[in-house]
Short mmCIF file of C-alpha atoms in Angstrom, two decimals:
data_model
loop_
_atom_site.label_atom_id
_atom_site.label_comp_id
_atom_site.label_asym_id
_atom_site.label_seq_id
_atom_site.Cartn_x
_atom_site.Cartn_y
_atom_site.Cartn_z
CA MET A 43 24.29 4.25 35.84
CA LYS A 44 21.65 3.54 38.60
CA LYS A 45 22.01 7.17 39.19
CA ILE A 46 21.48 8.77 35.97
CA GLN A 47 18.33 6.61 36.14
CA GLU A 48 17.20 8.45 39.13
CA LEU A 49 17.65 12.17 37.84
CA PHE A 50 15.91 10.98 34.79
CA ASP A 51 13.31 9.54 36.59
CA ARG A 52 12.86 13.13 39.08
CA LEU A 53 13.08 15.06 35.79
CA ARG A 54 9.98 13.17 34.37
CA THR A 55 7.98 13.32 37.65
CA GLU A 56 9.00 17.37 38.16
CA THR A 57 7.48 18.21 34.82
CA GLY A 58 4.73 15.96 34.97
CA SER A 59 5.29 13.97 31.84
CA ASP A 60 4.81 10.61 30.82
CA PHE A 61 8.07 10.60 28.90
CA VAL A 62 11.19 12.56 29.32
CA GLY A 63 14.70 11.80 27.53
CA ILE A 64 17.47 14.33 26.80
CA ALA A 65 20.29 13.80 23.46
CA VAL A 66 23.39 15.14 23.40
CA THR A 67 25.11 16.74 20.01
CA ASP A 68 28.06 14.85 19.10
CA GLY A 69 29.76 18.68 18.91
CA SER A 70 29.55 19.00 15.50
CA HIS A 71 25.47 20.04 15.46
CA ARG A 72 25.08 17.21 13.07
CA GLN A 73 24.07 14.75 15.08
CA GLY A 74 23.13 13.77 18.60
CA ARG A 75 22.26 10.75 20.63
CA TRP A 76 19.38 9.80 23.37
CA ILE A 77 22.04 9.56 26.63
CA GLY A 78 19.23 8.22 29.19
CA ALA A 79 15.01 8.30 29.04
CA SER A 80 12.31 7.78 31.67
CA GLY A 81 8.72 6.59 31.17
CA SER A 82 10.15 4.84 27.65
CA GLN A 83 8.07 1.95 26.65
CA ASN A 84 10.63 0.89 24.78
CA ASP A 85 14.26 1.12 23.95
CA ARG A 86 13.78 2.60 20.15
CA TYR A 87 15.25 5.94 21.62
CA ARG A 88 18.80 3.90 21.74
CA HIS A 89 19.03 3.24 18.68
CA MET A 90 17.65 6.96 16.89
CA VAL A 91 20.09 9.51 15.63
CA LEU A 92 19.02 12.76 16.04
CA LYS A 93 19.62 14.81 13.07
CA PRO A 94 19.18 18.36 12.18
CA GLY A 95 15.21 19.22 11.31
CA ARG A 96 14.20 14.91 11.73
CA GLY A 97 11.18 15.16 13.92
CA LEU A 98 10.59 17.52 16.99
CA ALA A 99 13.84 17.55 18.54
CA GLY A 100 15.43 17.51 15.64
CA THR A 101 13.59 21.00 15.17
CA ALA A 102 14.66 22.09 18.11
CA LEU A 103 18.07 21.28 17.32
CA LEU A 104 18.40 23.14 13.66
CA THR A 105 15.99 26.42 14.71
CA ALA A 106 17.90 26.79 18.34
CA ARG A 107 13.20 26.96 19.82
CA SER A 108 11.13 25.21 21.26
CA VAL A 109 8.72 23.31 19.56
CA THR A 110 5.66 21.29 20.28
CA GLY A 111 3.65 18.16 18.82
CA ARG A 112 0.16 16.44 19.05
CA ALA A 113 -0.94 13.83 17.49
CA GLY A 114 -3.93 12.81 15.54
CA SER A 115 -4.92 14.04 12.41
CA GLY A 116 -6.87 17.10 13.24
CA PRO A 117 -6.45 20.62 12.71
CA ARG A 118 -4.55 20.69 15.97
CA ALA A 119 -2.52 18.09 14.96
CA SER A 120 1.32 18.58 14.08
CA GLY A 121 4.24 16.67 13.53
CA SER A 122 3.49 13.31 15.26
CA ALA A 123 3.21 11.73 11.73
CA GLU A 124 6.86 13.54 10.97
CA CYS A 125 8.29 12.64 14.92
CA PRO A 126 9.72 9.42 15.12
CA LEU A 127 9.72 9.42 19.25
CA MET A 128 6.25 10.20 19.43
CA LEU A 129 5.34 7.39 17.18
CA ALA A 130 7.42 5.01 19.20
CA GLU A 131 6.44 6.26 22.32
CA GLY A 132 2.96 6.52 21.38
CA LEU A 133 2.87 10.31 22.78
CA SER A 134 -0.27 12.41 22.38
CA SER A 135 1.68 15.45 22.65
CA ALA A 136 5.30 16.21 22.84
CA ALA A 137 7.32 19.53 23.26
CA ALA A 138 11.45 19.65 22.69
CA VAL A 139 13.54 22.40 24.31
CA PRO A 140 17.07 23.52 23.05
CA ILE A 141 19.55 22.58 25.48
CA ARG A 142 22.01 25.20 25.80
CA HIS A 143 24.84 26.48 27.87
CA LEU A 144 26.50 29.72 27.26
CA GLY A 145 24.97 30.50 23.56
CA ARG A 146 26.37 26.72 22.66
CA MET A 147 24.02 24.13 21.92
CA LEU A 148 24.17 20.95 23.81
CA GLY A 149 21.43 19.12 23.26
CA VAL A 150 17.50 18.30 23.24
CA LEU A 151 15.31 18.35 26.16
CA TYR A 152 12.14 16.34 24.96
CA VAL A 153 8.94 15.58 27.22
CA GLY A 154 6.00 13.71 26.25
CA MET A 155 2.20 13.08 26.78
CA ARG A 156 0.26 9.99 26.21
CA GLN A 157 -3.42 11.27 27.17
CA GLU A 158 -4.99 14.48 25.88
CA HIS A 159 -2.54 17.73 26.82
CA GLU A 160 -1.11 20.77 25.62
CA TYR A 161 1.76 22.32 26.08
CA THR A 162 1.32 26.12 26.61
CA SER A 163 3.63 29.06 25.93
CA GLY A 164 4.02 29.45 30.17
CA SER A 165 5.08 24.98 30.39
CA LEU A 166 7.77 26.07 27.82
CA THR A 167 8.61 28.97 29.79
CA VAL A 168 9.24 26.25 32.76
CA LEU A 169 10.87 23.51 30.65
CA GLU A 170 13.19 25.87 28.99
CA ALA A 171 14.68 27.29 32.21
CA ARG A 172 14.86 23.62 33.36
CA ALA A 173 16.63 22.89 30.47
CA GLU A 174 18.85 26.14 31.08
CA THR A 175 19.81 24.26 34.60
CA ILE A 176 20.52 21.16 32.85
CA GLY A 177 22.68 22.36 30.35
CA GLY A 178 24.91 23.39 33.09
CA GLN A 179 24.98 20.38 34.94
CA LEU A 180 25.76 18.79 30.97
CA ARG A 181 28.85 21.02 31.32
CA ASP A 182 29.69 20.14 35.04
CA GLY A 183 29.57 16.32 33.92
CA GLY A 184 26.17 15.39 35.10
CA PHE A 185 24.06 13.18 33.03
CA ALA A 186 27.01 11.65 32.09
CA GLY A 187 25.85 8.10 31.22
CA GLU A 188 27.87 7.05 28.06
CA PRO A 189 25.79 7.86 24.61
CA HIS A 190 24.16 4.30 24.06
CA ARG A 191 25.37 2.91 20.92
CA ASN A 192 23.39 0.41 18.61
CA HIS A 193 23.96 -3.07 19.89
CA SER A 194 24.72 -4.61 16.40
CA MET B 163 -40.74 -6.24 -31.65
CA ASN B 164 -43.27 -8.45 -29.88
CA LYS B 165 -43.62 -10.70 -33.03
CA ASP B 166 -39.95 -11.16 -33.77
CA ARG B 167 -40.01 -12.40 -30.03
CA GLN B 168 -42.46 -15.10 -30.66
CA LYS B 169 -40.57 -16.23 -33.30
CA HIS B 170 -37.91 -18.74 -31.43
CA ALA B 171 -38.47 -21.34 -29.07
CA GLU B 172 -38.70 -19.71 -25.76
CA VAL B 173 -37.82 -22.50 -23.28
CA ILE B 174 -38.24 -19.92 -20.10
CA ALA B 175 -42.14 -19.48 -19.33
CA GLU B 176 -42.58 -21.12 -23.13
CA HIS B 177 -46.41 -21.55 -22.53
CA VAL B 178 -47.32 -18.73 -20.61
CA GLY B 179 -50.03 -17.54 -22.56
CA ALA B 180 -51.60 -20.62 -24.31
CA LEU B 181 -51.32 -21.50 -19.93
CA ILE B 182 -53.28 -18.87 -19.29
CA GLY B 183 -56.01 -19.34 -22.45
CA THR B 184 -56.24 -22.96 -20.54
CA LEU B 185 -57.30 -21.72 -16.90
CA GLU B 186 -60.74 -20.92 -17.75
CA ALA B 187 -61.24 -24.85 -18.70
CA HIS B 188 -59.70 -26.34 -16.07
CA ILE B 189 -59.51 -24.28 -12.39
CA GLU B 190 -63.57 -23.88 -11.75
CA ASP B 191 -62.70 -21.52 -8.08
CA PRO B 192 -62.29 -17.98 -9.93
CA LYS B 193 -60.75 -16.58 -7.13
CA VAL B 194 -58.06 -19.31 -7.90
CA ARG B 195 -58.22 -18.62 -11.35
CA GLN B 196 -57.49 -15.11 -10.86
CA GLU B 197 -54.35 -15.80 -8.36
CA PHE B 198 -53.28 -18.52 -11.59
CA ARG B 199 -53.82 -15.68 -14.13
CA GLU B 200 -51.94 -12.47 -12.39
CA SER B 201 -49.01 -15.01 -11.18
CA LEU B 202 -48.29 -16.21 -14.77
CA LYS B 203 -48.73 -12.76 -16.27
CA GLN B 204 -45.91 -11.69 -13.41
CA LEU B 205 -43.60 -14.18 -14.32
CA ALA B 206 -44.09 -13.30 -18.02
CA ASP B 207 -43.64 -9.62 -17.71
CA LEU B 208 -40.07 -10.36 -15.56
CA LYS B 209 -39.22 -12.40 -18.53
CA PHE B 210 -39.62 -9.45 -20.68
CA ALA B 211 -38.38 -7.02 -18.29
CA LEU B 212 -34.94 -9.41 -18.33
CA ASP B 213 -35.14 -9.85 -21.99
CA GLU B 214 -35.20 -5.86 -22.57
CA SER B 215 -32.26 -5.22 -19.92
CA SER B 216 -29.71 -8.09 -20.34
CA ILE B 217 -28.08 -10.35 -22.26
CA VAL B 218 -29.74 -13.73 -21.89
CA ALA B 219 -29.06 -17.56 -22.12
CA VAL B 220 -30.56 -21.10 -21.36
CA THR B 221 -28.52 -23.75 -21.44
CA ASP B 222 -29.03 -27.71 -20.98
CA ARG B 223 -26.95 -29.33 -18.58
CA GLU B 224 -24.26 -30.21 -20.86
CA GLY B 225 -23.80 -26.38 -21.88
CA ARG B 226 -25.86 -26.90 -25.22
CA ILE B 227 -27.74 -23.75 -25.48
CA GLN B 228 -31.13 -23.80 -25.77
CA TYR B 229 -32.43 -20.13 -26.25
CA VAL B 230 -30.29 -16.99 -26.23
CA ASN B 231 -32.62 -13.39 -26.44
CA ASP B 232 -32.06 -10.82 -28.97
CA LYS B 233 -29.57 -8.99 -26.85
CA PHE B 234 -27.34 -12.27 -26.92
CA CYS B 235 -27.14 -12.33 -30.66
CA GLU B 236 -26.94 -8.67 -30.74
CA ILE B 237 -23.67 -8.19 -28.80
CA SER B 238 -22.21 -11.98 -30.15
CA LYS B 239 -23.08 -11.05 -33.78
CA TYR B 240 -23.83 -14.61 -34.62
CA PRO B 241 -27.75 -15.28 -35.83
CA ARG B 242 -29.91 -17.34 -33.13
CA GLU B 243 -30.03 -20.22 -35.48
CA GLU B 244 -25.67 -20.45 -35.42
CA LEU B 245 -26.10 -21.22 -31.57
CA ILE B 246 -29.00 -23.02 -30.75
CA GLY B 247 -27.64 -26.37 -30.19
CA ARG B 248 -23.89 -25.30 -29.97
CA ASP B 249 -22.13 -24.45 -26.90
CA HIS B 250 -20.61 -21.40 -25.47
CA ARG B 251 -17.39 -22.29 -26.91
CA ILE B 252 -18.58 -20.80 -29.87
CA ILE B 253 -17.85 -16.95 -27.97
CA ASN B 254 -14.75 -18.34 -25.93
CA SER B 255 -12.18 -15.59 -26.37
CA GLY B 256 -9.59 -17.64 -25.52
CA TYR B 257 -8.60 -14.96 -22.36
CA HIS B 258 -9.31 -17.06 -19.14
CA ASP B 259 -6.72 -20.06 -18.53
CA LYS B 260 -8.54 -23.34 -17.70
CA ALA B 261 -8.51 -23.01 -14.02
CA PHE B 262 -10.46 -20.34 -14.36
CA MET B 263 -13.32 -22.41 -16.29
CA LYS B 264 -13.25 -25.76 -14.49
CA ASN B 265 -14.09 -23.43 -11.41
CA LEU B 266 -17.14 -22.13 -13.54
CA TRP B 267 -18.22 -25.80 -14.16
CA ALA B 268 -17.44 -26.66 -10.55
CA THR B 269 -19.64 -24.44 -9.17
CA ILE B 270 -22.98 -24.69 -11.33
CA GLY B 271 -22.08 -27.94 -11.44
CA SER B 272 -22.81 -28.25 -7.95
CA GLY B 273 -25.81 -25.97 -7.72
CA ARG B 274 -24.53 -23.00 -6.42
CA VAL B 275 -24.43 -19.50 -8.31
CA TRP B 276 -21.39 -18.16 -10.41
CA ARG B 277 -20.12 -14.84 -10.59
CA GLY B 278 -17.47 -13.30 -12.22
CA ASP B 279 -16.32 -10.80 -15.79
CA VAL B 280 -15.88 -12.99 -18.70
CA LYS B 281 -14.23 -12.09 -21.94
CA ASN B 282 -15.94 -13.22 -25.04
CA ARG B 283 -15.41 -12.88 -29.00
CA ALA B 284 -18.09 -12.12 -31.32
CA LYS B 285 -18.52 -13.34 -35.03
CA ASP B 286 -16.24 -10.65 -36.18
CA GLY B 287 -13.61 -11.49 -34.50
CA SER B 288 -14.09 -8.67 -32.01
CA TYR B 289 -13.95 -8.81 -27.87
CA TYR B 290 -16.49 -8.37 -25.27
CA TRP B 291 -16.37 -8.36 -22.02
CA VAL B 292 -19.52 -9.22 -19.75
CA ASN B 293 -20.21 -9.34 -16.24
CA THR B 294 -21.78 -12.76 -15.85
CA THR B 295 -24.01 -14.76 -13.53
CA ILE B 296 -25.36 -18.11 -13.94
CA VAL B 297 -28.21 -19.80 -12.15
CA PRO B 298 -28.28 -23.60 -12.24
CA PHE B 299 -31.77 -24.92 -11.98
CA LEU B 300 -32.09 -27.79 -10.12
CA ASP B 301 -34.48 -30.99 -10.30
CA GLU B 302 -35.89 -32.79 -7.86
CA THR B 303 -32.73 -34.95 -6.94
CA GLY B 304 -30.93 -31.11 -6.32
CA ARG B 305 -29.30 -32.00 -9.99
CA PRO B 306 -28.87 -29.06 -12.36
CA TYR B 307 -31.38 -29.89 -15.31
CA GLN B 308 -31.01 -26.16 -16.81
CA TYR B 309 -28.65 -23.41 -16.63
CA LEU B 310 -29.93 -19.47 -16.98
CA ALA B 311 -27.43 -16.79 -17.75
CA ILE B 312 -27.48 -13.27 -17.06
CA ARG B 313 -24.93 -11.05 -18.27
CA ASN B 314 -24.51 -7.26 -18.45
CA GLU B 315 -21.84 -5.66 -21.17
CA VAL B 316 -18.49 -4.15 -19.11
CA THR B 317 -16.17 -3.97 -21.85
CA GLU B 318 -16.30 0.35 -21.72
CA LEU B 319 -15.71 -0.43 -17.93
CA LYS B 320 -12.93 -2.81 -18.53
CA ARG B 321 -11.11 -0.69 -20.56
CA VAL B 322 -10.92 2.07 -18.17
CA GLN B 323 -9.71 -0.69 -15.37
CA GLU B 324 -6.72 -1.51 -17.78
CA GLU B 325 -6.31 2.25 -18.75
CA LEU B 326 -6.11 3.27 -14.90
CA GLN B 327 -4.02 0.46 -14.36
CA GLN B 328 -1.19 1.39 -17.75
CA MET B 329 -1.27 5.21 -16.40
CA MET B 330 -0.74 4.26 -12.43
CA LYS B 331 2.21 2.41 -14.05
CA GLN B 332 3.81 5.42 -16.13
CA VAL B 333 3.12 7.71 -13.40
CA MET B 334 5.71 5.05 -11.41
CA ASN B 335 7.86 5.08 -14.27
CA ILE B 336 8.19 9.23 -14.44
CA GLN B 337 8.51 9.58 -10.85
CA GLU B 338 11.37 6.73 -10.93
CA GLU B 339 12.75 8.79 -13.60
CA GLU B 340 12.12 12.08 -12.20
CA ARG B 341 13.28 10.66 -8.66
CA ARG B 342 16.72 9.59 -10.71
CA ARG B 343 17.54 12.75 -12.34
CA PHE B 344 16.94 15.20 -9.31
CA SER B 345 19.09 12.77 -7.47
CA ARG B 346 21.59 12.56 -10.00
CA GLU B 347 21.24 16.64 -10.30
CA LEU B 348 21.40 17.24 -7.04
CA HIS B 349 24.99 14.99 -5.77
CA ASP B 350 26.68 15.45 -9.31
CA GLY B 351 25.38 19.41 -10.06
CA ILE B 352 25.13 21.78 -6.80
CA GLY B 353 26.58 18.42 -4.86
CA GLN B 354 29.76 19.54 -7.09
CA SER B 355 29.70 22.68 -7.18
CA LEU B 356 29.60 22.68 -3.37
CA PHE B 357 32.65 20.53 -3.38
CA SER B 358 34.70 23.06 -5.27
CA LEU B 359 34.20 25.69 -2.83
CA LEU B 360 35.29 24.04 -0.02
CA ILE B 361 38.30 22.94 -1.75
CA GLN B 362 38.91 26.77 -2.49
CA MET B 363 37.84 27.75 0.80
CA ASP B 364 40.35 24.85 2.55
CA ARG B 365 43.33 27.10 0.26
CA VAL B 366 42.44 30.45 1.60
CA ILE B 367 42.27 29.21 5.03
CA SER B 368 45.77 27.40 4.81
CA GLU B 369 47.13 30.14 2.98
CA ARG B 370 45.75 33.01 5.48
CA GLY B 371 43.92 30.77 8.41
CA ASP B 372 40.81 32.91 9.16
CA ALA B 373 38.82 31.50 12.09
CA GLU B 374 35.54 33.28 10.38
CA LEU B 375 36.00 31.56 7.07
CA GLU B 376 36.56 28.64 9.22
CA HIS B 377 33.73 28.49 10.44
CA LEU B 378 31.96 29.16 7.12
CA ARG B 379 33.74 25.77 5.85
CA HIS B 380 31.54 24.28 8.80
CA THR B 381 28.56 25.49 6.96
CA VAL B 382 29.50 24.75 3.62
CA SER B 383 30.44 21.23 4.87
CA ASP B 384 26.87 20.99 6.80
CA ILE B 385 24.92 22.19 3.23
CA ILE B 386 27.06 18.97 1.30
CA GLN B 387 25.61 17.02 3.94
CA ASP B 388 22.05 17.73 3.26
CA VAL B 389 22.60 18.11 0.06
CA ARG B 390 23.98 14.33 -0.20
CA GLY B 391 21.18 12.98 2.29
CA LEU B 392 18.32 14.30 -0.06
CA ALA B 393 20.12 12.95 -3.64
CA TRP B 394 19.73 9.59 -1.30
CA GLU B 395 16.29 9.80 -0.23
CA LEU B 396 15.16 10.41 -3.51
CA ARG B 397 17.20 7.64 -4.71
CA PRO B 398 20.44 6.38 -3.85
CA SER B 399 22.78 6.03 -6.51
CA VAL B 400 24.36 2.78 -4.87
CA LEU B 401 20.90 1.03 -6.36
CA ASP B 402 22.33 1.79 -9.39
CA ASP B 403 25.74 1.31 -9.39
CA LEU B 404 26.41 -1.31 -7.15
CA GLY B 405 22.58 -3.55 -6.86
CA VAL B 406 19.79 -3.70 -4.26
CA VAL B 407 21.26 -5.51 -2.03
CA PRO B 408 23.43 -2.95 -0.71
CA ALA B 409 21.28 -0.18 -1.07
CA ILE B 410 19.19 -1.71 0.98
CA ARG B 411 21.77 -2.38 3.86
CA THR B 412 22.26 1.83 3.50
CA TYR B 413 18.31 2.03 3.48
CA ILE B 414 18.32 -0.26 6.52
CA GLU B 415 21.09 1.72 8.57
CA ASN B 416 19.68 5.28 8.17
CA TYR B 417 15.78 3.81 8.71
CA THR B 418 17.25 2.67 12.15
CA GLU B 419 19.32 5.60 13.01
CA HIS B 420 15.06 7.07 11.89
CA TYR B 421 12.45 4.74 13.68
CA GLY B 422 14.84 3.30 16.30
CA ILE B 423 13.46 -0.16 15.31
CA ARG B 424 16.44 -2.48 13.92
CA VAL B 425 16.22 -4.77 11.22
CA GLN B 426 17.28 -8.15 10.42
CA LEU B 427 18.46 -8.47 6.85
CA THR B 428 19.47 -11.84 5.61
CA GLY B 429 20.07 -13.69 2.44
CA THR B 430 21.60 -12.14 -0.79
CA LEU B 431 21.58 -12.15 -4.86
CA ARG B 432 23.74 -13.66 -6.85
CA GLY B 433 25.07 -10.92 -9.26
CA ARG B 434 23.08 -7.75 -10.84
CA LEU B 435 18.79 -8.39 -11.95
CA PRO B 436 17.48 -6.31 -14.29
CA ALA B 437 16.73 -2.59 -13.29
CA LEU B 438 13.14 -2.65 -12.80
CA THR B 439 13.78 -5.58 -10.66
CA GLU B 440 15.81 -4.10 -8.69
CA THR B 441 13.81 -0.81 -8.06
CA THR B 442 10.89 -3.04 -7.84
CA ILE B 443 12.59 -5.02 -4.49
CA TYR B 444 14.10 -1.69 -3.23
CA ARG B 445 10.78 0.77 -3.10
CA ILE B 446 9.23 -2.58 -1.76
CA ILE B 447 11.56 -3.21 1.25
CA GLN B 448 10.37 0.73 1.72
CA GLU B 449 7.18 1.11 1.43
CA ALA B 450 6.50 -2.68 3.51
CA LEU B 451 9.52 -1.24 6.29
CA THR B 452 7.75 2.25 6.42
CA ASN B 453 4.25 1.05 7.33
CA VAL B 454 6.12 -1.48 10.04
CA GLY B 455 7.58 2.11 11.26
CA LYS B 456 4.39 4.01 11.40
CA TYR B 457 1.95 1.21 12.59
CA ALA B 458 3.34 -2.17 13.77
CA GLY B 459 4.98 -0.96 17.03
CA VAL B 460 7.60 -2.92 17.21
CA ASN B 461 11.31 -2.92 18.24
CA GLU B 462 12.39 -5.13 15.39
CA ALA B 463 11.43 -6.33 12.00
CA SER B 464 13.08 -8.63 9.31
CA VAL B 465 13.83 -8.68 5.50
CA SER B 466 14.85 -11.51 3.49
CA ILE B 467 15.95 -11.80 0.19
CA GLY B 468 16.26 -15.30 -1.94
CA THR B 469 16.50 -16.63 -5.04
CA GLU B 470 14.88 -20.06 -5.60
CA GLY B 471 15.70 -21.20 -9.37
CA ASP B 472 14.32 -18.25 -11.27
CA ARG B 473 11.99 -16.83 -8.61
CA ILE B 474 13.33 -14.17 -6.24
CA GLU B 475 11.45 -14.51 -2.74
CA VAL B 476 11.62 -11.01 -0.86
CA ARG B 477 9.31 -10.94 2.67
CA ILE B 478 9.33 -8.43 4.84
CA LYS B 479 8.47 -9.72 8.49
CA ASP B 480 7.38 -8.06 11.87
CA GLU B 481 5.25 -9.33 14.95
CA GLY B 482 3.94 -6.21 15.76
CA ARG B 483 -0.47 -4.50 15.94
CA GLY B 484 -1.31 -6.69 12.29
CA PHE B 485 -4.94 -5.23 10.75
CA ASP B 486 -7.34 -7.12 8.41
CA PRO B 487 -6.47 -7.14 4.85
CA ALA B 488 -9.71 -7.24 4.26
CA ALA B 489 -10.41 -4.15 5.01
CA ARG B 490 -9.05 -2.11 3.00
CA HIS B 491 -7.23 1.13 4.30
CA GLN B 492 -6.20 4.56 3.15
CA GLY B 493 -3.64 5.39 1.90
CA VAL B 494 -2.03 4.38 -1.81
CA GLY B 495 0.63 2.14 -0.01
CA LEU B 496 -0.50 -1.33 -0.59
CA PHE B 497 -2.33 -0.36 -3.84
CA SER B 498 0.95 0.80 -5.12
CA MET B 499 3.03 -2.45 -3.58
CA GLU B 500 1.07 -4.16 -5.58
CA GLU B 501 1.09 -2.34 -8.89
CA ARG B 502 4.66 -2.36 -8.85
CA ALA B 503 4.94 -5.86 -8.21
CA ARG B 504 2.49 -6.47 -10.96
CA MET B 505 5.14 -4.10 -13.46
CA ALA B 506 7.90 -6.17 -13.11
CA GLY B 507 6.02 -9.39 -13.62
CA GLY B 508 5.62 -10.82 -10.56
CA SER B 509 3.36 -10.57 -7.42
CA LEU B 510 3.07 -9.63 -3.47
CA GLU B 511 1.02 -11.87 -1.00
CA LEU B 512 -0.01 -9.97 2.30
CA VAL B 513 -0.20 -12.11 5.75
CA SER B 514 -1.92 -10.23 8.32
CA ALA B 515 -4.37 -10.18 11.19
CA PRO B 516 -5.33 -8.36 14.23
CA GLY B 517 -2.60 -8.67 16.60
CA ARG B 518 -0.60 -11.24 14.66
CA GLY B 519 1.72 -8.92 12.74
CA THR B 520 2.18 -8.47 9.24
CA GLU B 521 4.40 -10.65 6.06
CA VAL B 522 4.85 -8.82 2.74
CA ILE B 523 5.62 -11.82 0.19
CA LEU B 524 6.84 -10.01 -3.08
CA ARG B 525 7.54 -13.23 -5.13
CA LEU B 526 9.41 -11.58 -9.03
CA PRO B 527 11.21 -13.84 -11.82
CA SER B 528 14.84 -12.94 -12.05
CA GLY B 529 14.95 -11.92 -15.36
CA ALA B 530 18.15 -13.60 -15.68
#
């Protein structure tokens, strides 16, 4: 368990983010769960269910494309009011990148910043390459933390 | 016009004219005399302006009318002689309760100014609203010996406010009805059609096993889930079928999956309630929890539903950021919650302060 957390922490350092999380689909693509995160302010993400179209991660899952979001209410703001994870973690900008392996959708890599920041197409390309690697690791049983269940 | 106004006792600044006439005889210093004259004239002009602009009345300590201006007679439709010596009960509309009047008298009786909107009844039985300011005049010992009431008519404003409220009520009813209709249409119409499509596909698949069709079947099944989800979001049919508590239970499950906030639900209701009551409870909990999700910054919240005698009490509470309820925020959330509560014959209380969490308390008659 501790080892997995180290993986997430390293991922956060490498991507230079305030928050990083990975959600994995349950095979049906209808929903997924967050299997872990680093830089989290609370445990809200553990109770969230990833659904197609819900928030940035859900949009990435539904469209199989990378999406970015910015908080606030300017012409440049997008998605934060709709993204429960940005809300829960107090992120001012975030990006969700689909994790695929051999064309199959496995989950979503989610990164976010709490201060003013813009995810450019360049940084998305880097994240997508990273997601590619994670896809392989997921297939090989890396990051294989048990998805968190609701403790009710 | 002027002569008219001289026909009755003025009470306020009554002898100004005569006093100005006697200044010559009593005050020797011409400079002081001039100042007196100017001050008295200003006072008389001020009173004239007040009479021109507002409905004015003066009463004694007991509330007996000593003076009314023309505008007072005009709006109350009482001739002056029927008003002088009577008290304001003559124009009482019966609209305000005892507590309201008690508060008014307690305020002015202690020498403080009272302000408020009052509904009165004219002689012909018609009603009119006046925005009222009552100023006590105090004697040397600080006790009121006279009250000056200045009023302005706001009947039209009140009518528009009431109309706006009715409109709001109608809009909410229409919205709820539309949601109910769309939800049913989606669920029973498109939902059912898709379902029978699925059955047909299953038959073909079982007859000649087709991988591509199998894949399509999954897609159709996904669409059915989407349609059902949409129908549920618009208005959960369980609200009509099983009642508000099961509906809230499902709502909270979905809420936790969305916002990641755990919600403790306590209490229950005995049996079913009128449709309007159940809808009100559901929508207010929904609205309050959405606010918690967006603004409170907490990991958990609680909802309690309780019955006390013939009253229902619903509380939605969080220990989060809170806010100052006096500083009304943007959005119609709070306003629509209050309006919904009122429509169902109940009331809404909001307890919050910055850093102290928020509690929304809905009280309703059970209608049973």
